[in-house]
Coordinates of C-alpha atoms and ligand atoms in Angstrom, one line a residue:
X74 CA -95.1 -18.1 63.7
X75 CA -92.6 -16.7 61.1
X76 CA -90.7 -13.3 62.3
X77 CA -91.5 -10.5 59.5
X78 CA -90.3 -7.3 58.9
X79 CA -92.3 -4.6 59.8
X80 CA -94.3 -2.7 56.6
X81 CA -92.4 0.6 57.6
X82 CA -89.3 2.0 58.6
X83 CA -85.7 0.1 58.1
X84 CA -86.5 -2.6 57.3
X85 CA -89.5 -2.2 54.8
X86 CA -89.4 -3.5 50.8
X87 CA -86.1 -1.8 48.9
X88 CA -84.9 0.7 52.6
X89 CA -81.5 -0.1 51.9
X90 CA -81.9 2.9 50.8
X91 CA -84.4 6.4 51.4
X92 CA -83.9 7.2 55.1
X93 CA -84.3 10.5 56.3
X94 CA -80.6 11.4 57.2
X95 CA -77.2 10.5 57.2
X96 CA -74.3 9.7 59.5
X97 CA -71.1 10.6 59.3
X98 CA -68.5 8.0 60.9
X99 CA -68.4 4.3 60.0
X100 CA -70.3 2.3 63.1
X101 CA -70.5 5.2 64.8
X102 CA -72.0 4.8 68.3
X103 CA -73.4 7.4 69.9
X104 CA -73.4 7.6 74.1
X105 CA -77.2 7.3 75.0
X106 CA -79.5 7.5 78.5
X107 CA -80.7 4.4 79.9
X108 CA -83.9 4.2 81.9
X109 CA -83.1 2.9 85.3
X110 CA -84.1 -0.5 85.8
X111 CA -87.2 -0.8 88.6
X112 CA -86.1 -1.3 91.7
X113 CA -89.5 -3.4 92.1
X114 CA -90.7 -6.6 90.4
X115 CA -91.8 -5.9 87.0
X116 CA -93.7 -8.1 84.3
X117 CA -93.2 -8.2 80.6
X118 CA -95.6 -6.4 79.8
X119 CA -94.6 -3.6 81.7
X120 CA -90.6 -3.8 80.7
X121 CA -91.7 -3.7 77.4
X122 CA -93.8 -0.1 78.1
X123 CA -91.3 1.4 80.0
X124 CA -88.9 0.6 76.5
X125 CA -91.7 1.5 74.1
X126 CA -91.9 4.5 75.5
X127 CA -88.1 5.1 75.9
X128 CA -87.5 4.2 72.5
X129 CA -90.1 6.8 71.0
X130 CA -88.6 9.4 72.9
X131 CA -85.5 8.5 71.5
X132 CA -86.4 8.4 67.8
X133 CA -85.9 4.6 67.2
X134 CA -88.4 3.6 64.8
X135 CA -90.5 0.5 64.7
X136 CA -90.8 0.9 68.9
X137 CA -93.4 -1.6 69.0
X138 CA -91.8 -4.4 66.6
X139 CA -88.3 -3.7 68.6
X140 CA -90.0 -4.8 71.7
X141 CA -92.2 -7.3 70.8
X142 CA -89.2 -9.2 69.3
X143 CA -86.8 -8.8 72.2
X144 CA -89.2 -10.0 74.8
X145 CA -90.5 -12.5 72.6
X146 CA -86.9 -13.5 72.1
X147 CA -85.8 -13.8 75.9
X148 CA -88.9 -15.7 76.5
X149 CA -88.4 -18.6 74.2
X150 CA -90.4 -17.7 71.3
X151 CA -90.6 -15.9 68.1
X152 CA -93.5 -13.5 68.7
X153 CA -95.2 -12.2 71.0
X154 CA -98.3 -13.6 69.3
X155 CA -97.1 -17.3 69.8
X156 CA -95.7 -16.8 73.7
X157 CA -98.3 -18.7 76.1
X158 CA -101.1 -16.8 77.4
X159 CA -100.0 -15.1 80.7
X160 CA -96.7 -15.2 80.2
X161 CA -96.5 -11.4 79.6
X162 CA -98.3 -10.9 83.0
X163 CA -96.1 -12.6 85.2
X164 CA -93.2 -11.6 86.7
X165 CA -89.7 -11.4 85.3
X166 CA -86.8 -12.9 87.2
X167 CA -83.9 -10.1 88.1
X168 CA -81.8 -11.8 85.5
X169 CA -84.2 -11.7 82.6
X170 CA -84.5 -7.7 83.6
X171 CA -80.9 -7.5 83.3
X172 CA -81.0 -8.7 80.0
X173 CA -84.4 -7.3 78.6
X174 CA -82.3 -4.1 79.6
X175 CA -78.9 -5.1 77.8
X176 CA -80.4 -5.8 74.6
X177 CA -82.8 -3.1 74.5
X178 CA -80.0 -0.5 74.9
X179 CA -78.6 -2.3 72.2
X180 CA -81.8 -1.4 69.7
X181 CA -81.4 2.2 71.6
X182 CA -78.0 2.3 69.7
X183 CA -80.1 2.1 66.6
X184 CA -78.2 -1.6 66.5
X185 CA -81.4 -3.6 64.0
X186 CA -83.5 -5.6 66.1
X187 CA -82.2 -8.7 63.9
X188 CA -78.2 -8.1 65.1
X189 CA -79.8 -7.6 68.9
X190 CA -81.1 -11.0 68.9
X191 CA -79.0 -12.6 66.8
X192 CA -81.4 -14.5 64.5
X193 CA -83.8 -13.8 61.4
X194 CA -86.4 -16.2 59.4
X195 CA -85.9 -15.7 55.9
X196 CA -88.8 -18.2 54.0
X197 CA -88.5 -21.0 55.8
X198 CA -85.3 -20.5 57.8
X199 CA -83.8 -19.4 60.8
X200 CA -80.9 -17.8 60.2
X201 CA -78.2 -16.2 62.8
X202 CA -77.4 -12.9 62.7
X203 CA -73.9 -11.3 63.0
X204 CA -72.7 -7.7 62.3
X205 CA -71.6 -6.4 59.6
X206 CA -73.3 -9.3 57.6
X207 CA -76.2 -8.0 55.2
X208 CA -79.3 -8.5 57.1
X209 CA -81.3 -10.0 54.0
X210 CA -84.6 -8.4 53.1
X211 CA -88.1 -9.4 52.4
X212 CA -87.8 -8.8 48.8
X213 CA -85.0 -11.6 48.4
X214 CA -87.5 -13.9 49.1
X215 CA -88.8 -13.3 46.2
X216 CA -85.7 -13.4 43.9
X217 CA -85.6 -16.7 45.3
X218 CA -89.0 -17.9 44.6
X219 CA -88.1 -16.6 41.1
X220 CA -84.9 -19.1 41.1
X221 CA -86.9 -22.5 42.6
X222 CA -90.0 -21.6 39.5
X223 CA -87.9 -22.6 36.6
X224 CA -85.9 -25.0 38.5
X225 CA -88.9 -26.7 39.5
X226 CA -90.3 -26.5 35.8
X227 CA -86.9 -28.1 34.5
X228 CA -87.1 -30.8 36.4
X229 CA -91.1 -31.1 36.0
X230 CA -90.6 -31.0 31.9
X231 CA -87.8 -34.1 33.0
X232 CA -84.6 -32.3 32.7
X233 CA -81.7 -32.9 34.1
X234 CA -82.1 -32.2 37.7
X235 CA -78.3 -32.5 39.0
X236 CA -78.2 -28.8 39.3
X237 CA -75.3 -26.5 40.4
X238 CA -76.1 -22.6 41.1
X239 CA -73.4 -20.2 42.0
X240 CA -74.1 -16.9 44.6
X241 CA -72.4 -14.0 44.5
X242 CA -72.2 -12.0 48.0
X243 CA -73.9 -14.8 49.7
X244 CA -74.1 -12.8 53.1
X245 CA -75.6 -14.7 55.4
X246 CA -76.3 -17.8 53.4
X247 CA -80.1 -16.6 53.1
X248 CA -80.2 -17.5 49.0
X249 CA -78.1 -20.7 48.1
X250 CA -79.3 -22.3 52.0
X251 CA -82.9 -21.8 51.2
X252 CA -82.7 -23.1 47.4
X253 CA -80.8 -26.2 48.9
X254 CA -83.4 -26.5 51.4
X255 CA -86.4 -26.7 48.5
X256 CA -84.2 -28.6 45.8
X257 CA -82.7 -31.7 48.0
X258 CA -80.8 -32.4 44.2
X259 CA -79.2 -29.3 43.9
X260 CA -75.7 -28.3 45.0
X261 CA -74.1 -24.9 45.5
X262 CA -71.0 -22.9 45.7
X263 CA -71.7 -19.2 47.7
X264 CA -68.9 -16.6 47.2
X265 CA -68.4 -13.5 49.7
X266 CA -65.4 -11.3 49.6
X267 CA -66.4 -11.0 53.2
X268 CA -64.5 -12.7 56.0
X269 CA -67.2 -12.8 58.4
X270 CA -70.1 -13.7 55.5
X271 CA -68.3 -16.5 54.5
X272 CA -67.8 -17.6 58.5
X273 CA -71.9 -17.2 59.3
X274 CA -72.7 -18.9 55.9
X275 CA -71.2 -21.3 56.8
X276 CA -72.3 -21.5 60.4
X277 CA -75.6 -21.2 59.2
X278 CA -75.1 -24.3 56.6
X279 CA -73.6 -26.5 59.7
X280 CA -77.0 -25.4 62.0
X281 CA -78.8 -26.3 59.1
X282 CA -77.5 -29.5 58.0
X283 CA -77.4 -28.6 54.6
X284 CA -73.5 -27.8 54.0
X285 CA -72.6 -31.1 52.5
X286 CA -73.8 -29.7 49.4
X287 CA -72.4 -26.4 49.9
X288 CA -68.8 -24.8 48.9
X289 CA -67.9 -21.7 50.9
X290 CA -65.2 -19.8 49.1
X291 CA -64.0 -16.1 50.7
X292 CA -63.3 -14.8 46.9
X293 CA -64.1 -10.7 45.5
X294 CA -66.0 -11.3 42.3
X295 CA -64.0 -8.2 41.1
X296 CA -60.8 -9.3 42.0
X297 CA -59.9 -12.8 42.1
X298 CA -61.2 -13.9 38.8
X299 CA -59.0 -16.6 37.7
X300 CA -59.8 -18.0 41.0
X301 CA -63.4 -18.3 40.8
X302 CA -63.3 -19.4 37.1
X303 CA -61.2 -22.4 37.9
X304 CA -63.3 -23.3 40.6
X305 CA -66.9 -22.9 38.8
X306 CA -67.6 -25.8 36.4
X307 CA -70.3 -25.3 34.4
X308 CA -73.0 -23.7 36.7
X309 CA -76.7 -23.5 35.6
X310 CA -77.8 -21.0 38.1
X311 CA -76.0 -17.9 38.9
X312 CA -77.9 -15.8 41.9
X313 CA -76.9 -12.4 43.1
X314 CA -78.4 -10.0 45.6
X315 CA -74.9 -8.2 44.8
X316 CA -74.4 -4.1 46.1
X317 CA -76.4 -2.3 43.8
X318 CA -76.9 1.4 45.8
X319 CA -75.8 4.1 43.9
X320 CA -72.9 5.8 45.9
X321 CA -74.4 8.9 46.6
X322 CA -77.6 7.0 48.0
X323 CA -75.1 6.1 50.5
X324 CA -75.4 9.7 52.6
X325 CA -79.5 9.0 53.4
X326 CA -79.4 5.4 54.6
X327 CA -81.2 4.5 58.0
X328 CA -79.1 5.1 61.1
X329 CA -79.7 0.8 61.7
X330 CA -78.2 0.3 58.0
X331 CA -75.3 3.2 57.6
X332 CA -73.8 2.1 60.9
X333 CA -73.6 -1.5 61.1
X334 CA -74.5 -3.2 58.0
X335 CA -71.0 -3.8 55.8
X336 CA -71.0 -0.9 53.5
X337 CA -69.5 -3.3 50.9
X338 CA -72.2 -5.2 50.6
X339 CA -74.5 -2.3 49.6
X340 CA -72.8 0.3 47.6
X341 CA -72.3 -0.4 44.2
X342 CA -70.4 2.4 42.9
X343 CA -71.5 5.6 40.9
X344 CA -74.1 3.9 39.5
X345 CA -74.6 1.0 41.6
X346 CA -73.8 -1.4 38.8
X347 CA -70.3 -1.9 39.4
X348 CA -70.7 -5.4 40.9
X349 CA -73.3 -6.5 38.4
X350 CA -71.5 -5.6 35.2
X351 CA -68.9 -7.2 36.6
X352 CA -71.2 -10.4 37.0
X353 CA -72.6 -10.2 33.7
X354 CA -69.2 -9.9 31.8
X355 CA -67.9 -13.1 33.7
X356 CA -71.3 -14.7 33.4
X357 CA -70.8 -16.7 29.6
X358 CA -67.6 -18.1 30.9
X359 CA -69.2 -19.6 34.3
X360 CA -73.1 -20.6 32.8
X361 CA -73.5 -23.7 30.7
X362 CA -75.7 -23.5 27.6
X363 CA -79.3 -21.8 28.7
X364 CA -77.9 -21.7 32.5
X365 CA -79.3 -18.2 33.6
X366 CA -78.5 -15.2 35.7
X367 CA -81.1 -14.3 38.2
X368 CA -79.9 -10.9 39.7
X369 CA -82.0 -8.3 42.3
X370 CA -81.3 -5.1 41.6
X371 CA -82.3 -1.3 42.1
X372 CA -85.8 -0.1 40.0
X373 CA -83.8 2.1 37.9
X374 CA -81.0 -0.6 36.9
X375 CA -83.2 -3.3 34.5
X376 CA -83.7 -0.7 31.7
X377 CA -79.9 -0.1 32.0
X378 CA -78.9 -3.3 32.2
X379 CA -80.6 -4.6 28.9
X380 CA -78.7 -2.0 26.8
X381 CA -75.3 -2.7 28.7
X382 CA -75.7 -6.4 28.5
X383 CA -76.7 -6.3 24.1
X384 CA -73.8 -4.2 23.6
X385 CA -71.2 -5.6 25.8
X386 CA -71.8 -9.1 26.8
X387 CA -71.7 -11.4 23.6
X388 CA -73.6 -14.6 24.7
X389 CA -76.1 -13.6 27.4
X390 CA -79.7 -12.6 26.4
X391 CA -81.7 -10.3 28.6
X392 CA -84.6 -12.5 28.7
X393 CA -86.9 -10.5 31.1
X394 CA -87.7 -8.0 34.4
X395 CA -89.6 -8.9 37.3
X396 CA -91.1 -6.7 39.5
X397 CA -91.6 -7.3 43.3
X398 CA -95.1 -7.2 44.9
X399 CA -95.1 -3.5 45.3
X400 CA -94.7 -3.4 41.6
X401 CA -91.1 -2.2 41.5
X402 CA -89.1 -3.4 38.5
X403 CA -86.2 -4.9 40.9
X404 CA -85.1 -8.7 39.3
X405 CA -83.5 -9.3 35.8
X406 CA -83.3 -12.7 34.4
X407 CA -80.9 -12.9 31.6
X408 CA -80.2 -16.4 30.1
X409 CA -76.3 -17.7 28.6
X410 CA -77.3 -18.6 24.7
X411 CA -74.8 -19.6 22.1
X412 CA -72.4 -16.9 20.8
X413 CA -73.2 -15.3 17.5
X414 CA -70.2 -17.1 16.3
X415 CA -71.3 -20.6 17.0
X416 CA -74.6 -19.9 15.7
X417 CA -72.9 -19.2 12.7
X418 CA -70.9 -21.8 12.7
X419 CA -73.9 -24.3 13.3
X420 CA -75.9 -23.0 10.5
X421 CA -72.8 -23.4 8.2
X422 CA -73.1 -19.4 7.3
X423 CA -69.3 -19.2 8.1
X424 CA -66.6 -20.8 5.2
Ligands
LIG279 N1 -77.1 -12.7 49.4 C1 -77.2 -12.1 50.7 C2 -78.6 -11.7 51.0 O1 -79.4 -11.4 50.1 C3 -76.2 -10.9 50.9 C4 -76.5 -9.8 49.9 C5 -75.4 -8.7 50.0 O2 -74.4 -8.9 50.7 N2 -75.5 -7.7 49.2 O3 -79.0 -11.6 52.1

């Protein structure tokens, strides 16, 4: 049984952003009350009421999921739902107390249930977990759904299936591991200007066996251009879940989000395209002919995008917005086509 995020609070489709309140202080951690552990034996069950309970009192939202997924976690299993019958009944040793109660006073320091155990499924994989990494989202899922479609229909209409696909801000390795894990042709270089991204993609390609076709490179898309041109041949596939919050959107970010997911990984500047225009102006010099962009972005970006990308960006073609399954206009595909120039030339309009 897969772990999924809840429907509400942090966590839910596109809460990067639209919490209640803000934070001042990066990682700020607040000193918080503890409930005393029993002195008695005490089963699951009950551990997980006296935290439940706690945690309401407390304001941490999703009480129920936080629990669930910590005891589930200590007791060798995903969920709750898939833990043997009984097992919530019986007893807990005093060391399985002791740590029920460690890592639930991490969740009590608003610390997302995903850093407190230290793992996350994204589609079909199990992914560790390590702060400040971006803690991918449900939504992503999608984006890459949108990626293995046409990949799938290339090869299907027998094209050529030796494929390469480029992330930007690869995170935690949630995109290019799970398209490597679908396509067993396809190879990948991920990109984070994030020290620590870079380190868990890679752990996470190792634990998954899939890094032999995977290049790592710790590179800023903004700032070390020359560097990632020289290293991108032709790619036919560029992915990004890049920062796309607009700054001030910063301020009303969950407590879980504002204080221990890696601000650079979520704010995209005034108008949370900094990143992405950035991507889309480098884009015709990375994409072979047809290779396309698949990018997810805020609601309000695609019909600013379109405009940007027709009268900036000579060689890409907005080719079309997705929405997600709430019906939010949040993926743009755009798709590398031959300059107006070469068409030109091809036709034989030019002298
Ligand atoms: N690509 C990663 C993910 O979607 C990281 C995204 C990011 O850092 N903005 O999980």
């Amino acid at each position: 049984m897969w772990r999924r995020s809840v429907a509400t609070g942090y966590m839910c489709f596109g809460c990067r952003s639209g919490g209640p309140k803000g934070f001042p202080g990066f990682h700020a951690m607040p000193s918080c009350s503890v409930p005393a552990i029993p002195a008695g034996k005490i089963t699951a069950l009950q551990a997980m009421g006296i935290w439940r309970r706690h945690f309401e009192k407390r304001g941490v939202t999703e009480t129920e999921h936080s629990c669930n997924y910590i005891i589930a976690h200590l007791l060798g299993a995903k969920t709750v739902e898939s833990l043997e019958r009984g097992k919530l009944t019986e007893f807990l040793s005093r060391e399985k107390v002791e740590q029920v109660w460690k890592l639930c006073t991490r969740r009590l320091s608003r610390m997302p249930v995903q850093y407190v155990i230290e793992e996350w499924d994204f589609r079909d994989l199990t992914l560790k977990m390590k702060p400040p990494v971006f803690i991918p989202r449900p939504e992503t899922e999608e984006l890459v759904d949108l990626v293995l479609t046409d990949l799938q229909k290339k090869a299907g209409t027998g094209g050529d299936t030796q494929h390469t696909c480029l992330e930007v801000g690869c995170g935690s390795g949630a995109i290019s591991l799970s398209l490597l894990k679908s396509l067993p042709q396809l190879k990948a270089i991920a990109l984070d200007k994030c020290q620590a991204a870079v380190n868990l993609t890679m752990e996470n390609a190792l634990r998954l066996g899939l890094d032999d076709r995977l290049q790592i490179y710790h590179i800023d898309v903004m700032k070390d251009v020359e560097t990632l041109l020289s290293l991108c041949r032709p790619i036919s596939v560029l992915v990004s879940n890049p920062p796309y919050l607009f700054s001030e959107d910063m301020a009303s970010l969950e407590p879980e989000v504002f204080r221990f997911e890696d601000h650079a990984a979520l704010d995209g500047g005034k108008d949370g395209l900094q990143v992405i225009r950035q991507i889309l102006t480098l884009s015709p010099q990375i994409l072979s002919n047809h290779g396309r962009v698949y990018l997810e972005v805020d609601p309000r970006h695609p019909l600013l995008i379109q405009p940007w990308v027709e009268a900036h960006v000579e060689g890409l073609h907005y080719m079309e917005t997705r929405h997600d399954i709430t019906g939010r206009p949040r993926f743009c595909i755009l798709q590398k086509e031959k300059s107006l120039g070469d068409r030109e030339l091809c036709l034989g309009l030019r002298n």
